[in-house]
Each structure stands twice: as C-alpha cells, then as structure tokens.
Coordinates of C-alpha atoms and ligand atoms in Angstrom, one line a residue:
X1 CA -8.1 15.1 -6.5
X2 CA -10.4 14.2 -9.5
X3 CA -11.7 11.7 -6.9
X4 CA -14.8 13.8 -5.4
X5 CA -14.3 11.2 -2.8
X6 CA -11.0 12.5 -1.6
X7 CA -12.2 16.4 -2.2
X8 CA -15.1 14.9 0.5
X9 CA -12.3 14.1 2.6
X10 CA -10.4 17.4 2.4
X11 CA -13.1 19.5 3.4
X12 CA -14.2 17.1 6.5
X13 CA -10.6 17.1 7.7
X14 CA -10.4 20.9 7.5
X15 CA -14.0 21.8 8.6
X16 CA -15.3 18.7 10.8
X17 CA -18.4 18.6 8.7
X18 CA -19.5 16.6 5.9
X19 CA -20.0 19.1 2.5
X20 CA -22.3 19.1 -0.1
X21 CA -20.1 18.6 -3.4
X22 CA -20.9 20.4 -6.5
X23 CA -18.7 20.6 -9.9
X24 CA -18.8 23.3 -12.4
X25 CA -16.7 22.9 -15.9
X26 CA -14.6 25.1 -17.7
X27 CA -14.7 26.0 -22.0
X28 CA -13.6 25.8 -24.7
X29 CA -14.7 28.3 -27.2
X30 CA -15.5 26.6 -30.5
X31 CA -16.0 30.3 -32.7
X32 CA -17.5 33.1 -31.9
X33 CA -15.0 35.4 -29.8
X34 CA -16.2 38.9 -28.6
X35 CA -19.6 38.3 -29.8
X36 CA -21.3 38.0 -26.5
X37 CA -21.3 41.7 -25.1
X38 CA -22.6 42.5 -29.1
X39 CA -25.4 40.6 -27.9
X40 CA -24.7 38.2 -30.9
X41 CA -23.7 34.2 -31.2
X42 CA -21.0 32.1 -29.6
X43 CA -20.3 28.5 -29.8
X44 CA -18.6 26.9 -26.7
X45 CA -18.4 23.4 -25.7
X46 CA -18.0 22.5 -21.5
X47 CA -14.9 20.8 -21.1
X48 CA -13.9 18.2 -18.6
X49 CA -12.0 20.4 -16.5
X50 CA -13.6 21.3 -13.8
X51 CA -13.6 23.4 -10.2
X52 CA -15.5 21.8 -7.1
X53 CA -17.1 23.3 -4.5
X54 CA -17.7 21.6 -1.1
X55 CA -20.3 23.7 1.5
X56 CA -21.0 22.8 4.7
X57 CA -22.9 24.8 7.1
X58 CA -21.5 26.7 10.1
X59 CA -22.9 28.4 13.2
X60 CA -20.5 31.0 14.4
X61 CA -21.7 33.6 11.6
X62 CA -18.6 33.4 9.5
X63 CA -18.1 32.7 6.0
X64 CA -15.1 30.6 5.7
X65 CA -13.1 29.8 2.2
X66 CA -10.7 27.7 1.7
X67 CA -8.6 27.3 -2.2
X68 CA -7.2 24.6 -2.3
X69 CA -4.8 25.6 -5.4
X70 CA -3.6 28.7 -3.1
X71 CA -3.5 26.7 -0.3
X72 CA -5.1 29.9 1.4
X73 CA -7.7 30.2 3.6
X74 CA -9.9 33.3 4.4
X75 CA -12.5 34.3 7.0
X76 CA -15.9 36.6 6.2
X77 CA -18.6 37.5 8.7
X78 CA -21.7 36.5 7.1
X79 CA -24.5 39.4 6.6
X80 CA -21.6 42.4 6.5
X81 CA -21.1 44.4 3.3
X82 CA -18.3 42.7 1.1
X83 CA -15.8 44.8 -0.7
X84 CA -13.9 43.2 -3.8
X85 CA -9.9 42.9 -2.6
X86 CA -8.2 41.8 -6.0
X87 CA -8.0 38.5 -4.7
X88 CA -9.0 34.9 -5.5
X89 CA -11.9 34.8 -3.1
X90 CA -13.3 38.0 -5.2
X91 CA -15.4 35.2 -7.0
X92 CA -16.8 33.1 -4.4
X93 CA -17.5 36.5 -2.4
X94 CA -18.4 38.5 -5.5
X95 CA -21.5 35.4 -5.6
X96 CA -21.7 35.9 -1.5
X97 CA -22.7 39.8 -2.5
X98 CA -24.9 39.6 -5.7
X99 CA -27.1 36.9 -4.4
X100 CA -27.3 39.2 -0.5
X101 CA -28.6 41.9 -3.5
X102 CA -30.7 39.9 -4.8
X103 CA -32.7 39.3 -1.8
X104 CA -31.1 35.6 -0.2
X105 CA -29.9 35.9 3.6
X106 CA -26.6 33.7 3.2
X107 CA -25.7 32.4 6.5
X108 CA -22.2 31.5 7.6
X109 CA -20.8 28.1 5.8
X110 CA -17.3 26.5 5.3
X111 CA -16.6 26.4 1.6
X112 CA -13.7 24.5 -0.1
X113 CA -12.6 24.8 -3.5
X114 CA -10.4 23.1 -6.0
X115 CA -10.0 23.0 -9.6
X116 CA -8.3 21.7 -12.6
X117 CA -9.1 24.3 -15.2
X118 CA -5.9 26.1 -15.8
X119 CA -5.8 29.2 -14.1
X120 CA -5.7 32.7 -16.4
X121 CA -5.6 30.6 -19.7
X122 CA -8.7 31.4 -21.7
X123 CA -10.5 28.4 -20.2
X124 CA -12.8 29.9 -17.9
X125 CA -11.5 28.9 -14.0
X126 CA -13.3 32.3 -13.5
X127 CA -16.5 31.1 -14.6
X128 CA -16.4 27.8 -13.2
X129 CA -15.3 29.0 -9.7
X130 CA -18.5 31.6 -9.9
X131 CA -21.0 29.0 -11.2
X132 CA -19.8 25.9 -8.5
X133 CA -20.2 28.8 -5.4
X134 CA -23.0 29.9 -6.6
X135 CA -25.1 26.4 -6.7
X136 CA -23.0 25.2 -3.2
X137 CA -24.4 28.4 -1.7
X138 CA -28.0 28.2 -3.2
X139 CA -28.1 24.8 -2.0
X140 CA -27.3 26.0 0.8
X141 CA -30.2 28.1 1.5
X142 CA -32.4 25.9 -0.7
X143 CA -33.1 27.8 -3.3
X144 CA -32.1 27.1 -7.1
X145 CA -32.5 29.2 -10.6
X146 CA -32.8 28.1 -14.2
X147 CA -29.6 27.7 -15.7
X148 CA -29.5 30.8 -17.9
X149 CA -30.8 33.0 -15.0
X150 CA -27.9 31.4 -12.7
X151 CA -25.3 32.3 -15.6
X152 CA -26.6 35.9 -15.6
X153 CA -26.3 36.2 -11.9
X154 CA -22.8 34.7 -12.2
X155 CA -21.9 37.2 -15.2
X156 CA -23.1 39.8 -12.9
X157 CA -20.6 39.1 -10.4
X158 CA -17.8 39.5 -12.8
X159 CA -19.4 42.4 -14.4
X160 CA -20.0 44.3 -10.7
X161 CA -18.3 42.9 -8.5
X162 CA -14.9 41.8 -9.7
X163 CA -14.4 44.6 -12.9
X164 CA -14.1 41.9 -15.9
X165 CA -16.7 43.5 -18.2
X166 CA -17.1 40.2 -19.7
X167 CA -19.9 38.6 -21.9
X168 CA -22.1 35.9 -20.8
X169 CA -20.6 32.9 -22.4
X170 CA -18.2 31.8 -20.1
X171 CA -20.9 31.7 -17.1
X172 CA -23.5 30.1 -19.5
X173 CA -22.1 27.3 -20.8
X174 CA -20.4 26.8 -17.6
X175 CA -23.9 26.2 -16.0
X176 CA -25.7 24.5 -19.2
X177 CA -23.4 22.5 -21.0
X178 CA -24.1 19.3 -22.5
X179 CA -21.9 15.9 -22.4
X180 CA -20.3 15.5 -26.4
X181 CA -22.5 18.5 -27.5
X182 CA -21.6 22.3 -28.5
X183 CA -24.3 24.8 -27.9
X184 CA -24.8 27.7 -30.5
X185 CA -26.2 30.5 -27.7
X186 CA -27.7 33.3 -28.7
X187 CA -27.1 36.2 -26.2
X188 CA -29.4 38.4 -26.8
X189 CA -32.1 36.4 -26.0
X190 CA -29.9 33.2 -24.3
X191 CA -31.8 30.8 -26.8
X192 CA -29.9 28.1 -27.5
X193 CA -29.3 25.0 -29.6
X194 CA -26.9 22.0 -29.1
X195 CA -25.0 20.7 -31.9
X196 CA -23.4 17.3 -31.3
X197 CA -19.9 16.5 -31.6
X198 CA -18.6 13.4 -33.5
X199 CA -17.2 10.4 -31.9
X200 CA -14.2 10.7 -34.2
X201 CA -13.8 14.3 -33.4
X202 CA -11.1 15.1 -30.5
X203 CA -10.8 18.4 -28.9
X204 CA -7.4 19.3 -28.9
X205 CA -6.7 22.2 -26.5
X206 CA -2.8 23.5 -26.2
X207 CA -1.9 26.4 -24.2
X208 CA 0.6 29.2 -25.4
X209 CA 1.7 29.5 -21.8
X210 CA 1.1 33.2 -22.4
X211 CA -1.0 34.6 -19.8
X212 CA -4.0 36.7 -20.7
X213 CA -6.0 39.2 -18.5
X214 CA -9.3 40.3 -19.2
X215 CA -9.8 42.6 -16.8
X216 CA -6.2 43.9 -18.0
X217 CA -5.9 46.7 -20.9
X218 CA -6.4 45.1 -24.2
X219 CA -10.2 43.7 -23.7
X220 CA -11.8 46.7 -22.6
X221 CA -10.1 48.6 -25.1
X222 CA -11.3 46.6 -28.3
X223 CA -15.2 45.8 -26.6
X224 CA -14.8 50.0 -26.8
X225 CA -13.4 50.7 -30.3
X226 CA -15.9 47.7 -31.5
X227 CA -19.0 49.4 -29.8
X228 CA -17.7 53.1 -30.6
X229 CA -18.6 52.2 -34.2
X230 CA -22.0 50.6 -33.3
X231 CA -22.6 54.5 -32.1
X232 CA -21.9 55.5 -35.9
X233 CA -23.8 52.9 -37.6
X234 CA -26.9 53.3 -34.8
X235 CA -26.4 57.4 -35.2
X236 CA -27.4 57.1 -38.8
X237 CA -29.8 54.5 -38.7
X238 CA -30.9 53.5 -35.5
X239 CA -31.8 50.6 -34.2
X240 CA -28.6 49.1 -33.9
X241 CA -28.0 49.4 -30.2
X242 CA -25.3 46.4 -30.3
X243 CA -23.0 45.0 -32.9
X244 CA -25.5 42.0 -33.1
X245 CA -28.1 44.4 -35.6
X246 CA -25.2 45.8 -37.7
X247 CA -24.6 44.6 -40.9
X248 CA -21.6 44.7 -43.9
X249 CA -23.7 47.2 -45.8
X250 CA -24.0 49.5 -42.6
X251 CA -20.0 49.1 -42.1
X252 CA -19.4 50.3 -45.6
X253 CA -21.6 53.0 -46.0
X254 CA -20.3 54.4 -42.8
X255 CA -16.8 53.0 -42.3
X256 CA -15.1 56.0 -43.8
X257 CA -16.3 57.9 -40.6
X258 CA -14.5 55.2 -37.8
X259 CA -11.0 55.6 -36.5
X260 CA -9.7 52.5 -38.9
X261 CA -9.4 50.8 -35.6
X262 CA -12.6 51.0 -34.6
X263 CA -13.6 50.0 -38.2
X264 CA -11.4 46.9 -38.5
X265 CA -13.3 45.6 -34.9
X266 CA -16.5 45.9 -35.8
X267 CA -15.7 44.1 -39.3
X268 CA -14.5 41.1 -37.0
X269 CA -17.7 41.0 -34.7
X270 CA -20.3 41.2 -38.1
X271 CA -18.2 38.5 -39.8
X272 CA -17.8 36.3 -36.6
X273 CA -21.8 36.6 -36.0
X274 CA -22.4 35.0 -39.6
X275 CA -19.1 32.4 -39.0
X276 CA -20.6 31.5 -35.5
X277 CA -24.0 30.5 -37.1
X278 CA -22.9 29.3 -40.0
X279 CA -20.5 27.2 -38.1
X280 CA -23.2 25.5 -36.3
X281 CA -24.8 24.8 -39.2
X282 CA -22.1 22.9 -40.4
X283 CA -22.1 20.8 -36.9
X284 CA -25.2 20.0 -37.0
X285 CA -25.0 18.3 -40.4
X286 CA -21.9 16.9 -39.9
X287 CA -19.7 19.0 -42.5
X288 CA -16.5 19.0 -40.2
X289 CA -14.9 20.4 -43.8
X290 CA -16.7 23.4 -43.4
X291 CA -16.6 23.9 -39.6
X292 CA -12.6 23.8 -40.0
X293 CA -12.5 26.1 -42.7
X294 CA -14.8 28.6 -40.6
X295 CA -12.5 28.4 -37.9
X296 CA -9.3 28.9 -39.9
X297 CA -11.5 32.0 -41.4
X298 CA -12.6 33.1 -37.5
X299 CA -8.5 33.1 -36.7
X300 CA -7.5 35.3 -39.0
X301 CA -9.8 37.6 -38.5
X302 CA -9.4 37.5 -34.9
X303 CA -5.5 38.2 -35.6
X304 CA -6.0 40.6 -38.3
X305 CA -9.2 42.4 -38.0
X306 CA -9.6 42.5 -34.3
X307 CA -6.2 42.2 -33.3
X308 CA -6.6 39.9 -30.2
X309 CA -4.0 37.5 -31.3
X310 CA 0.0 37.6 -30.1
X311 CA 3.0 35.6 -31.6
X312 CA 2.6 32.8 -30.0
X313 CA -0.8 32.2 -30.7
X314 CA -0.6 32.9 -34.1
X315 CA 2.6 30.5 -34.4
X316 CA 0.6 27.5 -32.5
X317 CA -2.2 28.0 -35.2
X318 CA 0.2 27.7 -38.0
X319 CA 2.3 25.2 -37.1
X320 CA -0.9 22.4 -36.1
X321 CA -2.6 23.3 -39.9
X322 CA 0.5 21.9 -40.7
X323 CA -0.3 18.3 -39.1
X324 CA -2.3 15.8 -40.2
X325 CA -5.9 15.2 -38.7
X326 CA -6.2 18.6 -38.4
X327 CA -9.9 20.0 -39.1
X328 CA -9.6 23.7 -37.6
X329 CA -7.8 25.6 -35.3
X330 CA -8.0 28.8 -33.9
X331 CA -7.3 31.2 -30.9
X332 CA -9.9 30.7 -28.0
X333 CA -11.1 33.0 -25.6
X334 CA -10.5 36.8 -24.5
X335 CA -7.7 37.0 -27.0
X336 CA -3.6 37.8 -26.3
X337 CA -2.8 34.4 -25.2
X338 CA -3.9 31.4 -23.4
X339 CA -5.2 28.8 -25.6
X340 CA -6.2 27.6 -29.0
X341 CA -8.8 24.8 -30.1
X342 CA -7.9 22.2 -32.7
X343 CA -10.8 20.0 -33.6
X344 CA -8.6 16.6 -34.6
X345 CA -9.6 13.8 -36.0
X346 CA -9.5 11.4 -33.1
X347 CA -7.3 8.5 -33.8
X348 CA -4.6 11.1 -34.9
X349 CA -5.1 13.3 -31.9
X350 CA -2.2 12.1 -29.5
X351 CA 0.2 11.8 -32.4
X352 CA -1.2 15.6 -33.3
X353 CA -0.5 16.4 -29.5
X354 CA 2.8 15.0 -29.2
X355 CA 4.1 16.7 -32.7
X356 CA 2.5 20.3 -31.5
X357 CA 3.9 20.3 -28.5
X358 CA 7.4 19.6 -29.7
X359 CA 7.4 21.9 -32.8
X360 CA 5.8 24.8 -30.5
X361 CA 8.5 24.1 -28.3
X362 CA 11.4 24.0 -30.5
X363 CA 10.3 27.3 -32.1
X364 CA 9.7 29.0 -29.1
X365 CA 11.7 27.6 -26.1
X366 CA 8.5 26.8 -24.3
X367 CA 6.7 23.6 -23.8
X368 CA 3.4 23.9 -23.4
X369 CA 0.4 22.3 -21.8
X370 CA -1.6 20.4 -24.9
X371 CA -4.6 18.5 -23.5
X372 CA -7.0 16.5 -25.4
X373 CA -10.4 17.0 -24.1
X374 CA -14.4 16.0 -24.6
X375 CA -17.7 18.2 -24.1
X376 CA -18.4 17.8 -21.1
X377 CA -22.0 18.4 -18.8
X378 CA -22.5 21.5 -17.0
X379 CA -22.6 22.4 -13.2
X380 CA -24.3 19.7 -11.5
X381 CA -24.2 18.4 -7.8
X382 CA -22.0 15.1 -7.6
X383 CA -23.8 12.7 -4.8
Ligands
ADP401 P1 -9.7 32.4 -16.7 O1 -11.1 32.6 -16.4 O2 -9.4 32.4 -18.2 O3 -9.1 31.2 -16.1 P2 -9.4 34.8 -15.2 O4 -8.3 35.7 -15.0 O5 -10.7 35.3 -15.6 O6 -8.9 33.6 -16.1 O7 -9.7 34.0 -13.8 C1 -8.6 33.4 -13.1 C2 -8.8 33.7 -11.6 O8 -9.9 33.0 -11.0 C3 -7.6 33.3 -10.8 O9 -6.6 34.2 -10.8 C4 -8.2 33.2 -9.4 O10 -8.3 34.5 -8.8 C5 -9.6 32.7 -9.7 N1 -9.8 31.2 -9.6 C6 -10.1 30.3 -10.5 N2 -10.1 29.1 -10.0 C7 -9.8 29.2 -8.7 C8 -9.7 28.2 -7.6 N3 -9.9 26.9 -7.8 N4 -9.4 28.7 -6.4 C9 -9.2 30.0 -6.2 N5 -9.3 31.0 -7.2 C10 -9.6 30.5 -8.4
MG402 MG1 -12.2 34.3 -16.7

C-alpha cells in the first residue's frame, strides 16, 4: 500500500471517482517531552511513516469515510452538527467540525484513509490522520493555510473536539517537517529552526508494545500537577503564566510550597526547556556526543522527575546504552509506553536493531516492532 498508485486504485474501486491523494507523516520526538502545553521547546523529526488521504467529491450531500486499517466505513450528512462518538472517524470528523467553525461550507466528499504509523504508539497516527483530512478537505474547497496555522487548527481538533489536551507538536511537525532535518519549534511563538541530521546518523525507533493513551489518566494528570506549580511560582512573581517563563531559581525558592509531586514535574519541564535548546545546539554543530548525553539526561528525568516512564520503557533504554553505535536513547512521546528513539550510528544500526529486539524480547517475553527510520518531509499532496 506504500504505492500511492494502488491507494489511487482503492478509493476509485470503492467510490467510482478518481481522488486527490495527500500524505501526512508521523514523529518521532527527538527531546523535549511535555514542553509544548508549557509553551516552551520541542525537537521532533517527521518520520517516513505516513497516513494518506484520498478525497473525491460527491453530490448526494453526504460525507463518506472509509479506514482502510478498520476496514470500516461510515456515512455523515454534510452541513449537520457533528458530535464526537469515541471512534476512529472522531479525527477526520473532528477536522469536518472545526474548519465548519471556522467559516468553510464543506460539502459532501468520499474520503479514504490508510496509514502505516503504528496506531496508539507515541508516533502520532493521530496527528497525521488530522493533518492529511485536513489538506484533502481544504483542497477540496480550495482553500489552504500556512503550515503552523493548519497545525493549530489540527491541534484544535484534538483539543475540542476529540478530548486529547495535547500540545501542538505532534500536529506541527506533522504539517512542516523537513526531509533529513529536525526542527527545534518554539511554541509559544511556533518559530522554528531546522537542524540537519547526519548521513551517518540512523533513527532507530523500537516499540515497547505497551500501549499508551493520552486522552487516558496519566497525561492530564501530570500537564495538571506540572501547571499547578506554575500557579505558585506565577502567584509570587507573576509573569509566569506557563512553565516556559519559570526558572530553577523560582522552583527553589518556592518548591517547599508544591505537593512534591507537583514539584518534581515542573523540575522536569524547566530542565527539558534548557536540554531541548541545548540539544539543538549540539545538532546544529554536529556534536552527536553531546546530543546523546542530553538525551540520556532528558530519559531520566522523564522516568524520575516526571514519572512518564513504565518498565518496559525504562528496560528498552537500558539495555540499547548497552550496544554499540549507540549515541542516545530515550522514551518518546506522551509517556507510559509506546516508543523510544535511539539515534545509531548508521552502519551499526541493523546489527543495533537485531540485538535490541532479541534482548528486549528475552527479558520480557515480547518481541517488539524496532524500525529504522529517516526525517522525513511534511504533509504534502502526492500527484
Ligand atoms: P498515536 O497518535 O500515538 O498513534 P492516539 O491514541 O493519539 O495515538 O491516536 C490513535 C488513534 O487515531 C487510533 O486509535 C484511531 O482512532 C485514529 N487513527 C490513526 N490513524 C488512523 C487510520 N489510518 N484510520 C483510522 N483511524 C486512525
Ligand atoms: Mg496521538
């Protein structure tokens, strides 16, 4: 199905009408990892997996989506209200019903969809489904946005429409990404910088198989004890309305008045903020040294500080610092589960991949899912 030729072929066969194709990539977070909501940095790279989107108009008034990795199909009538139904087609719809607010009169159309970013592993599928409907359905009704204003839209409909009170990351990089480049964003003001990656730097991604949720429990709970201390700092002070303004001075002079939780979470975010630039820094001069020992820095934190680690994850960092090639690894993403990145040096990467994979699995009983990816472009339409 990587063939855009044969996705063509699936949505004529289905729908009787040749689609515009669009592609949107998932991400792999490089450091930086609950950063975005504190309105602070975050260093992602666009990966090449990827969810298409095939749109074709229709002229009965409906709205009709098809997934092809549920092998479902649903029917909307175009122009009604939408109401989120805990369901895949939340996203797609979720776009459907923030760009309707924004103004657009979305028609009826036959969408397909089909992706190869693992579902509900810390890569984004979310992201990527949001950002691929939203420029088939734009396209659509030719009209287009600016990357970062299409990412906002898009982080709006996971904000609003679906209940993931996620940052903007995902959506942005999704959108903006660069072939063999990471981007250093800045969300407050969605600035941004790319860093390029080295030829002789592989991305190493390998799933714990454990699933993570982000519009479960644990992620709302820790954006809230990490912002319930930005009150106390910005309750003295002032002028800290995110994590993004605090600093280490603030957390000590007014630590002693967070629950320790609350305390320990913030200490992650101000840390990861200087890591995150610093990081880039490193990747823009080419000091892969320094850039591994920031991510093995940003992991423990994560897993101490912030607690947004499990077993698993913890155990497939530890056992790949034990390989060689290794440059840095750490848990990506939302946190308790799904994947970590290993930058490897590239002509030890498969051998990396292989040994990771069986280790992980002999320790655990699971085999899991190691992939060895480059930065790849961002949403684009594929003629
Ligand atoms: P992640 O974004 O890390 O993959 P999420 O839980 O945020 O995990 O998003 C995964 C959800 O996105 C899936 O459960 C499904 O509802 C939806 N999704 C992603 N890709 C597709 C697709 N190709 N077809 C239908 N739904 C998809
Ligand atoms: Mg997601």
């Amino acid at each position: 199905m990587h063939d855009p030729k044969v996705f063509r072929s699936m949505h004529e066969a289905r729908f009787h009408a040749e689609p515009a194709v669009f592609v949107a990539p998932g991400r792999v977070n490089l450091i930086g990892e609950h950063t975005d909501y504190a309105e602070g940095f975050v260093m992602p790279v666009a990966i090449n997996f990827a969810t298409l989107a095939g749109i074709s108009p229709r002229t009965d008034g409906k709205i009709v989506i098809y997934s092809e990795n549920y092998g479902e199909e649903k029917t909307f009538e175009a122009g009604q209200p939408i109401v989120a139904a805990k369901h895949w087609s939340d996203y797609p719809m979720g776009v459907v019903s923030i760009l309707t607010g924004e103004g657009h009169k979305i028609p009826g159309f036959s969408l397909s969809l089909w992706g190869d970013v693992p579902l509900g592993s810390g890569l984004s599928s979310s992201a990527a489904l949001e950002v691929v409907t939203a420029l088939a359905v734009l396209s659509l009704i030719g009209a287009s946005y600016p990357g970062p204003v299409l990412a906002r839209l898009c982080q709006r409909v996971e904000n609003e429409f679906v209940g993931a009170n996620c940052g903007i990351m995902d959506q942005f990089i999704s959108a903006n990404g660069k072939e063999n480049h990471a981007l250093l964003l800045d969300c407050r003001d969605l600035s941004f910088r790319l860093a390029p990656i080295p030829a002789n730097v592989a991305l190493v991604i390998a799933n714990t198989m454990v699933k993570h949720s982000i519009a479960g429990g644990d992620y709302p709970t820790r954006r809230r004890e990490s912002e319930a201390a930005c009150a106390i700092i910005n309750g003295h002070r002032g002028g800290v309305p995110f994590l993004r303004d605090a600093t280490l001075e603030d957390l000590e002079k007014w630590g002693s008045e967070m629950e320790p939780k609350s305390y320990l979470r913030a200490k992650h975010v101000i840390t990861e903020d200087l890591r995150t630039v610093a990081a880039s820094e490193a990747l823009l001069r080419g000091d892969m040294k320094e850039l591994g020992r920031l991510m093995a820095e940003a992991h423990t934190s994560y897993s101490k500080d912030f607690e947004g680690s499990c077993v698993e994850a913890d155990l497939m960092v530890e056992l790949a610092n034990e390989l060689p090639g290794l440059i840095g690894a750490r848990l990506t993403g939302g946190g308790f589960g799904g994947c970590t990145i290993n930058l490897v040096e590239q002509d030890k990467a498969q051998a990396f991949a292989d040994e990771l994979r069986k280790r992980y699995a002999a320790k655990t009983g699971i085999v899991p899912e190691i992939h060895i990816c480059h930065a790849s472009d961002g949403a684009h339409q594929l003629k």
